[in-house]
Amino acid sequence: MQTLTLRTPDDWHLHFRDDDMLPETVPATARCFARAIAMPNLVPPVTNADQAMAYRQRILDARPQGSTFEPLMTLYLTNQTTPQDIVDAKARGVVACKLYPAGATTNSDAAVSGIEALYPVFETMQREGVLLLIHGEVTDSHIDIFDREKAFIDTHMAPIVAAFPTLKVVFEHITTADAADFVKAGGSNVAATITPQHLLLNRNDLLVGGVRPHNYCLPVLKRNTHQQALRDVVVSGNKQFFLGTDSAPHPRHKKENACGCAGCYSAWSAIELYAQVFDELGVLDKLEAFASENGADFYGLERNTTTITLQRTAWQVPEKVTLADGTDMVPFFAGNTLQWKLQSAFDTP
């Protein structure tokens, strides 16, 4: 097989950031994705409908000329979020709310502490059909960072799913066999996104031979047995799992730092990275459902009607991407060779 044509995919979890980042991150995503869930952890965070619509317009303004790319907007849940905020957001087109435990990741300091206090908000989301997207890690200092996803399942995720059986919940960027098993057992209203880095790498790729800051993300890479569990999910074709890059750009100097930022900027080669994994696993025939169908179906949105085509050709991910202000970013998998490359996009069958 030398070419692979897919229904145009969507990215169900990414970070565009804001302002000077948008001219880089939006075109990088719009080159191959029709839609993307835009994470709301800006500074300050996107906590109401007015802020979400203003951010949406900034993203639209950064699209390449002629692009029809559509950002799908989310609210950032805080302990001050009210049920009325959810009603107002739904009326303005917001599709989901993001739950970050306070301190779990980049720009999460304003996030939720005491998750049970948000149950009235979850009840309104369930009634209004607004999805709950969860960064599933506890942040208790006494719990090992490699165990925080499993602890969150036991402490918070399982009770939320049990308490709100018709609320659609997405367990974001899962990293463990525990999370994969939980989602598979969770029924039709529970799903998960999987990133390219958690399919391609494990914690050896972060720590062996020295710390590799550009492979540092949160949730952190886990041992190879957990990586294999995620790869097994891909092979299974289970419809509860779908593409979400968690692409998270940071300037080089903030990654290569004594206290480096968490996040992998994968938008620049996202669909090619997934194709690499699916090809390695011998299941290229299952990439279209994972990338282009399962997420849209779970969100209750129409599937895209255009296609993209990838060509089998070896190429190297560049060592850096330069922003308009001259700042360098290092894309995920920089310097590595991929075997598939985007040939054309948004074609009409």
Short mmCIF file of C-alpha atoms in Angstrom, two decimals, residues 122-285:
data_model
loop_
_atom_site.label_atom_id
_atom_site.label_comp_id
_atom_site.label_asym_id
_atom_site.label_seq_id
_atom_site.Cartn_x
_atom_site.Cartn_y
_atom_site.Cartn_z
CA PHE A 122 -22.50 17.84 36.42
CA GLU A 123 -26.24 17.32 36.86
CA THR A 124 -26.92 20.34 34.63
CA MET A 125 -24.37 19.14 32.07
CA GLN A 126 -26.10 15.76 31.99
CA ARG A 127 -29.48 17.43 31.39
CA GLU A 128 -28.15 19.88 28.78
CA GLY A 129 -26.07 17.35 26.85
CA VAL A 130 -22.72 19.04 27.55
CA LEU A 131 -19.83 16.57 27.69
CA LEU A 132 -17.47 16.30 30.66
CA LEU A 133 -13.80 16.03 29.70
CA ILE A 134 -11.57 14.92 32.56
CA HIS A 135 -7.84 15.17 33.18
CA GLY A 136 -7.83 12.08 35.34
CA GLU A 137 -5.06 12.43 37.89
CA VAL A 138 -5.09 13.11 41.60
CA THR A 139 -2.61 15.71 42.81
CA ASP A 140 -2.06 14.54 46.39
CA SER A 141 1.63 14.94 47.14
CA HIS A 142 1.89 11.56 48.86
CA ILE A 143 0.74 9.64 45.76
CA ASP A 144 3.47 8.63 43.31
CA ILE A 145 3.19 10.45 39.98
CA PHE A 146 3.06 7.12 38.13
CA ASP A 147 0.05 6.02 40.22
CA ARG A 148 -2.04 9.17 40.01
CA GLU A 149 -4.26 8.08 37.12
CA LYS A 150 -5.22 4.83 38.83
CA ALA A 151 -5.89 6.69 42.10
CA PHE A 152 -8.15 9.14 40.28
CA ILE A 153 -10.21 6.32 38.82
CA ASP A 154 -10.86 4.86 42.25
CA THR A 155 -11.40 8.16 44.05
CA HIS A 156 -13.28 10.28 41.52
CA MET A 157 -13.87 8.82 38.05
CA ALA A 158 -15.84 5.75 39.11
CA PRO A 159 -18.12 7.75 41.46
CA ILE A 160 -18.80 10.41 38.79
CA VAL A 161 -19.75 7.82 36.18
CA ALA A 162 -21.95 6.00 38.68
CA ALA A 163 -23.69 9.18 39.87
CA PHE A 164 -24.40 10.52 36.37
CA PRO A 165 -25.18 7.55 34.15
CA THR A 166 -26.34 9.57 31.12
CA LEU A 167 -23.56 12.18 31.28
CA LYS A 168 -21.07 11.64 28.47
CA VAL A 169 -17.59 11.50 29.98
CA VAL A 170 -14.27 11.54 28.10
CA PHE A 171 -11.27 10.28 30.04
CA GLU A 172 -8.63 12.44 28.38
CA HIS A 173 -5.18 11.29 27.23
CA ILE A 174 -5.25 7.97 29.06
CA THR A 175 -1.89 6.43 29.90
CA THR A 176 -2.50 3.19 31.78
CA ALA A 177 -4.01 -0.26 31.41
CA ASP A 178 -6.19 0.69 34.39
CA ALA A 179 -7.74 3.57 32.45
CA ALA A 180 -8.22 1.48 29.32
CA ASP A 181 -9.97 -1.22 31.32
CA PHE A 182 -12.15 1.31 33.10
CA VAL A 183 -13.33 2.84 29.83
CA LYS A 184 -14.02 -0.54 28.23
CA ALA A 185 -16.19 -1.46 31.22
CA GLY A 186 -17.85 1.94 31.43
CA GLY A 187 -20.60 1.59 28.88
CA SER A 188 -21.60 3.69 25.90
CA ASN A 189 -21.40 7.06 27.71
CA VAL A 190 -17.71 6.67 28.63
CA ALA A 191 -14.90 7.19 26.13
CA ALA A 192 -11.20 8.12 26.04
CA THR A 193 -8.69 9.95 23.90
CA ILE A 194 -5.21 8.56 23.27
CA THR A 195 -2.21 10.69 22.29
CA PRO A 196 0.54 9.81 19.82
CA GLN A 197 3.22 10.12 22.51
CA HIS A 198 1.56 7.56 24.77
CA LEU A 199 1.30 5.12 21.86
CA LEU A 200 4.84 5.68 20.58
CA LEU A 201 6.80 6.07 23.83
CA ASN A 202 7.11 4.88 27.40
CA ARG A 203 8.99 6.22 30.41
CA ASN A 204 12.30 4.82 29.14
CA ASP A 205 12.03 7.38 26.34
CA LEU A 206 11.81 10.11 28.97
CA LEU A 207 14.49 8.98 31.42
CA VAL A 208 17.00 6.48 30.01
CA GLY A 209 20.31 8.07 29.03
CA GLY A 210 19.32 11.41 30.51
CA VAL A 211 16.11 13.40 30.84
CA ARG A 212 14.49 14.22 27.49
CA PRO A 213 12.43 17.35 28.22
CA HIS A 214 10.57 17.35 24.90
CA ASN A 215 9.08 13.96 25.81
CA TYR A 216 7.86 15.28 29.15
CA CYS A 217 4.08 15.56 29.29
CA LEU A 218 1.31 15.19 31.83
CA PRO A 219 0.05 12.63 32.45
CA VAL A 220 3.64 11.45 32.40
CA LEU A 221 4.76 8.56 30.18
CA LYS A 222 4.28 5.21 31.92
CA ARG A 223 6.05 1.83 31.85
CA ASN A 224 6.03 -0.19 28.63
CA THR A 225 3.30 -2.57 29.85
CA HIS A 226 0.87 0.36 29.99
CA GLN A 227 2.02 1.54 26.57
CA GLN A 228 1.30 -1.93 25.25
CA ALA A 229 -2.19 -1.86 26.78
CA LEU A 230 -2.97 1.31 24.81
CA ARG A 231 -1.58 -0.23 21.64
CA ASP A 232 -3.79 -3.27 22.25
CA VAL A 233 -6.81 -0.96 22.42
CA VAL A 234 -5.88 0.45 19.02
CA VAL A 235 -5.59 -3.04 17.58
CA SER A 236 -9.00 -3.99 19.02
CA GLY A 237 -10.80 -1.22 17.16
CA ASN A 238 -12.97 -0.46 20.22
CA LYS A 239 -15.23 2.50 19.34
CA GLN A 240 -14.91 4.05 22.82
CA PHE A 241 -11.40 5.26 21.98
CA PHE A 242 -10.45 8.00 19.56
CA LEU A 243 -7.82 10.50 18.47
CA GLY A 244 -6.85 13.32 20.80
CA THR A 245 -3.32 14.61 20.38
CA ASP A 246 -3.09 16.76 23.51
CA SER A 247 -0.73 18.82 21.35
CA ALA A 248 0.69 21.37 23.79
CA PRO A 249 3.18 23.93 22.47
CA HIS A 250 5.88 25.52 24.60
CA PRO A 251 8.90 27.57 23.50
CA ARG A 252 12.17 25.66 23.60
CA HIS A 253 13.54 27.71 26.50
CA LYS A 254 10.56 26.76 28.67
CA LYS A 255 11.01 23.08 27.97
CA GLU A 256 14.80 23.02 28.27
CA ASN A 257 14.72 24.51 31.72
CA ALA A 258 15.56 23.59 35.29
CA CYS A 259 11.79 23.18 35.78
CA GLY A 260 10.64 22.41 32.27
CA CYS A 261 7.04 22.67 31.04
CA ALA A 262 4.88 19.62 30.41
CA GLY A 263 3.57 19.10 26.91
CA CYS A 264 4.41 17.71 23.47
CA TYR A 265 3.75 19.83 20.39
CA SER A 266 2.51 17.15 18.00
CA ALA A 267 0.11 19.11 15.76
CA TRP A 268 2.83 19.66 13.20
CA SER A 269 2.86 15.97 12.22
CA ALA A 270 -0.11 14.55 14.11
CA ILE A 271 -1.90 12.38 11.57
CA GLU A 272 1.43 11.05 10.31
CA LEU A 273 2.39 10.03 13.86
CA TYR A 274 -0.80 8.05 14.29
CA ALA A 275 -0.33 6.44 10.87
CA GLN A 276 3.14 5.37 11.99
CA VAL A 277 1.68 3.57 15.02
CA PHE A 278 -1.18 1.93 13.17
CA ASP A 279 1.21 0.78 10.45
CA GLU A 280 3.63 -0.68 13.02
CA LEU A 281 0.72 -2.58 14.55
CA GLY A 282 -0.55 -3.82 11.20
CA VAL A 283 -3.96 -2.17 11.56
CA LEU A 284 -3.96 0.72 9.08
CA ASP A 285 -7.49 -0.37 8.21
#
